[in-house]
Amino acid sequence: QSIQRLSFAPTGSMAQHRLARRRLYLYITLIQIRGWILYLLFDKIEEYIVASAGTNCWYENLLHQSYSSCQGQVSDFSDHIVLYFAQILPIPLTEILHCIVEPFWKSKTNSNSSSSTGPSSSSPFRMAVAIPLMLLSGLLYLYIATFIGTYKTATYFHTPPEIINGYLISLLIQVPLFLMQCTTWMESTREYFFGYAL
């Protein structure tokens, strides 16, 4: 199915700026949810669920003074995995997907192509290729850096169950963004933030 702009949606740069501000507020809200709820609140809930490790561990005398007794022995969901997969990756991916569907450079290239003549007329084509390439290259770099961080976190700091728990928590952000942008389940929300319907 092709993506069509709603007939009642306003057009022009002012409407685009309004939608961009709404998405900015959405992303700021998601960052706050990740920090205050998925990290701090869930960490407090975990403290009530998981029993204290006590002081009976072989590495107690090796811990830094600022650490609690036998820190690292009890189960602790990976907050770095939550950070990576609930904030660092989904937000740029959501915005770049929107840019691919509704390219912000399209109107500029159209206006430039109508007014350009001679050799300079190829510049709109270069812009239409260069901007998506830059966006996708930046996203690829972000994914590589995140996966390296995920590998180090999984290798040196957390057990597999803690990694899995962190990823499951991150789905509380990922799944709504997917439903909003890639399905018809959240049409009104997508129309409000992105200005188009499937």
Short mmCIF file of C-alpha atoms in Angstrom, two decimals:
data_model
loop_
_atom_site.label_atom_id
_atom_site.label_comp_id
_atom_site.label_asym_id
_atom_site.label_seq_id
_atom_site.Cartn_x
_atom_site.Cartn_y
_atom_site.Cartn_z
CA GLN A 1 0.00 0.00 0.00
CA SER A 2 1.25 3.43 -0.80
CA ILE A 3 1.54 6.11 1.81
CA GLN A 4 -0.79 9.01 1.18
CA ARG A 5 -0.91 12.36 2.91
CA LEU A 6 -4.26 12.95 4.60
CA SER A 7 -6.55 15.36 2.80
CA PHE A 8 -7.19 17.39 5.95
CA ALA A 9 -3.54 17.60 6.95
CA PRO A 10 -2.03 21.05 6.47
CA THR A 11 0.75 21.35 3.93
CA GLY A 12 3.73 23.63 3.63
CA SER A 13 6.73 24.47 5.75
CA MET A 14 4.71 25.61 8.79
CA ALA A 15 2.94 22.25 8.99
CA GLN A 16 6.27 20.45 8.62
CA HIS A 17 7.76 22.54 11.42
CA ARG A 18 4.76 21.81 13.64
CA LEU A 19 5.12 18.06 13.02
CA ALA A 20 8.88 18.27 13.64
CA ARG A 21 8.28 19.98 17.00
CA ARG A 22 5.77 17.29 17.95
CA ARG A 23 8.29 14.56 17.14
CA LEU A 24 10.96 16.40 19.10
CA TYR A 25 8.66 16.46 22.14
CA LEU A 26 7.91 12.76 21.56
CA TYR A 27 11.60 11.90 21.55
CA ILE A 28 12.28 13.99 24.66
CA THR A 29 9.39 12.21 26.38
CA LEU A 30 10.78 8.80 25.38
CA ILE A 31 14.19 9.77 26.79
CA GLN A 32 12.57 10.81 30.07
CA ILE A 33 10.58 7.56 30.21
CA ARG A 34 13.76 5.58 29.63
CA GLY A 35 15.61 7.45 32.37
CA TRP A 36 12.97 7.85 35.07
CA ILE A 37 10.80 4.76 34.58
CA LEU A 38 12.75 2.08 32.72
CA TYR A 39 15.93 2.80 34.68
CA LEU A 40 15.33 4.42 38.08
CA LEU A 41 11.86 3.04 38.84
CA PHE A 42 12.61 -0.45 37.53
CA ASP A 43 15.88 -0.43 39.45
CA LYS A 44 14.00 0.32 42.69
CA ILE A 45 11.49 -2.43 41.93
CA GLU A 46 14.36 -4.82 41.32
CA GLU A 47 15.88 -3.97 44.70
CA TYR A 48 12.67 -5.09 46.41
CA ILE A 49 12.46 -8.31 44.39
CA VAL A 50 16.10 -9.45 44.47
CA ALA A 51 17.54 -10.51 47.83
CA SER A 52 20.79 -9.03 49.09
CA ALA A 53 23.95 -10.97 48.23
CA GLY A 54 25.41 -10.60 51.73
CA THR A 55 29.17 -10.55 52.31
CA ASN A 56 30.02 -14.15 51.46
CA CYS A 57 31.90 -13.89 48.17
CA TRP A 58 35.51 -14.57 47.19
CA TYR A 59 36.14 -11.13 45.67
CA GLU A 60 34.83 -8.97 48.54
CA ASN A 61 38.31 -7.65 49.43
CA LEU A 62 38.94 -6.72 45.76
CA LEU A 63 35.95 -4.39 45.43
CA HIS A 64 36.36 -0.61 45.44
CA GLN A 65 35.31 1.15 48.64
CA SER A 66 32.37 2.82 46.93
CA TYR A 67 30.84 -0.56 46.00
CA SER A 68 28.41 -2.40 48.23
CA SER A 69 29.24 -5.81 49.67
CA CYS A 70 29.58 -8.49 46.98
CA GLN A 71 28.34 -6.07 44.32
CA GLY A 72 27.66 -7.88 41.07
CA GLN A 73 26.65 -11.15 42.68
CA VAL A 74 22.91 -10.53 42.66
CA SER A 75 20.86 -10.41 39.47
CA ASP A 76 20.70 -6.95 37.92
CA PHE A 77 19.06 -6.21 34.55
CA SER A 78 21.42 -4.51 32.13
CA ASP A 79 20.60 -0.80 32.13
CA HIS A 80 23.06 -0.31 29.26
CA ILE A 81 21.03 -2.66 27.08
CA VAL A 82 17.93 -0.63 27.95
CA LEU A 83 19.81 2.55 27.04
CA TYR A 84 20.99 1.12 23.72
CA PHE A 85 17.74 -0.47 22.57
CA ALA A 86 15.17 1.86 24.14
CA GLN A 87 16.83 5.20 23.38
CA ILE A 88 20.01 5.28 21.31
CA LEU A 89 18.76 3.13 18.41
CA PRO A 90 14.93 3.50 18.22
CA ILE A 91 14.78 7.30 18.17
CA PRO A 92 17.21 7.88 15.25
CA LEU A 93 15.74 4.89 13.40
CA THR A 94 12.22 6.31 13.77
CA GLU A 95 13.24 9.73 12.49
CA ILE A 96 15.28 8.38 9.58
CA LEU A 97 12.42 6.09 8.56
CA HIS A 98 10.19 9.15 8.57
CA CYS A 99 12.73 11.04 6.43
CA ILE A 100 12.74 8.18 3.91
CA VAL A 101 8.93 8.16 3.73
CA GLU A 102 8.57 11.96 3.74
CA PRO A 103 11.93 13.31 2.51
CA PHE A 104 12.51 16.85 3.75
CA TRP A 105 14.88 17.50 0.84
CA LYS A 106 12.24 16.64 -1.78
CA SER A 107 10.65 20.09 -1.91
CA LYS A 108 14.07 21.72 -2.12
CA THR A 109 15.16 19.54 -5.01
CA ASN A 110 11.87 20.14 -6.84
CA SER A 111 12.16 23.90 -6.50
CA ASN A 112 15.83 23.84 -7.48
CA SER A 113 15.19 21.64 -10.51
CA SER A 114 12.48 23.95 -11.81
CA SER A 115 14.74 26.97 -11.59
CA SER A 116 18.02 25.36 -12.65
CA THR A 117 19.34 25.21 -16.17
CA GLY A 118 22.47 23.83 -17.78
CA PRO A 119 25.13 21.84 -15.90
CA SER A 120 23.85 22.86 -12.44
CA SER A 121 20.57 21.00 -13.01
CA SER A 122 22.19 17.77 -11.74
CA SER A 123 22.59 19.21 -8.21
CA PRO A 124 19.02 18.26 -7.11
CA PHE A 125 19.76 14.66 -8.06
CA ARG A 126 23.00 14.75 -6.09
CA MET A 127 21.11 16.11 -3.07
CA ALA A 128 18.44 13.42 -3.38
CA VAL A 129 21.19 10.78 -3.29
CA ALA A 130 23.67 12.39 -0.90
CA ILE A 131 21.28 13.19 1.96
CA PRO A 132 19.78 9.67 2.27
CA LEU A 133 23.28 8.22 1.97
CA MET A 134 24.52 10.44 4.81
CA LEU A 135 21.52 9.55 6.98
CA LEU A 136 21.90 5.82 6.40
CA SER A 137 25.68 5.98 6.91
CA GLY A 138 25.18 7.76 10.23
CA LEU A 139 22.59 5.19 11.28
CA LEU A 140 24.93 2.34 10.30
CA TYR A 141 27.73 3.92 12.36
CA LEU A 142 25.35 4.23 15.32
CA TYR A 143 24.32 0.58 15.00
CA ILE A 144 27.95 -0.60 14.84
CA ALA A 145 28.93 1.48 17.89
CA THR A 146 25.87 0.23 19.78
CA PHE A 147 26.52 -3.41 18.94
CA ILE A 148 30.13 -3.05 20.08
CA GLY A 149 28.88 -1.57 23.36
CA THR A 150 26.34 -4.38 23.64
CA TYR A 151 29.06 -6.98 23.09
CA LYS A 152 31.27 -5.46 25.80
CA THR A 153 28.33 -5.22 28.20
CA ALA A 154 27.34 -8.84 27.57
CA THR A 155 30.93 -10.07 27.81
CA TYR A 156 32.26 -8.25 30.84
CA PHE A 157 29.41 -6.87 32.96
CA HIS A 158 26.20 -8.92 32.79
CA THR A 159 24.99 -12.49 32.54
CA PRO A 160 22.82 -13.68 29.61
CA PRO A 161 19.57 -13.53 31.68
CA GLU A 162 20.38 -9.95 32.71
CA ILE A 163 20.97 -9.01 29.06
CA ILE A 164 17.69 -10.65 28.03
CA ASN A 165 15.80 -8.86 30.82
CA GLY A 166 17.27 -5.53 29.73
CA TYR A 167 16.24 -6.15 26.13
CA LEU A 168 12.71 -7.18 27.15
CA ILE A 169 12.40 -3.92 29.10
CA SER A 170 13.55 -1.96 26.04
CA LEU A 171 10.64 -3.44 24.07
CA LEU A 172 8.35 -1.14 26.07
CA ILE A 173 9.73 1.64 23.83
CA GLN A 174 10.47 -0.31 20.66
CA VAL A 175 7.09 -1.99 20.21
CA PRO A 176 4.95 1.20 20.44
CA LEU A 177 7.24 2.98 17.97
CA PHE A 178 6.96 0.03 15.58
CA LEU A 179 3.18 -0.13 15.91
CA MET A 180 2.91 3.62 15.40
CA GLN A 181 5.11 3.83 12.33
CA CYS A 182 4.75 0.48 10.57
CA THR A 183 1.20 -0.74 11.24
CA THR A 184 -2.35 0.59 11.14
CA TRP A 185 -2.94 0.03 14.87
CA MET A 186 -2.02 3.57 15.92
CA GLU A 187 -3.25 5.63 12.98
CA SER A 188 -4.30 8.70 14.94
CA THR A 189 -0.99 8.80 16.83
CA ARG A 190 1.01 8.51 13.62
CA GLU A 191 -1.07 11.22 11.98
CA TYR A 192 -0.42 13.52 14.93
CA PHE A 193 3.36 13.06 15.00
CA PHE A 194 4.18 12.21 11.37
CA GLY A 195 1.30 13.63 9.34
CA TYR A 196 0.51 10.64 7.15
CA ALA A 197 -1.52 7.43 7.19
CA LEU A 198 -0.89 3.98 5.74
#
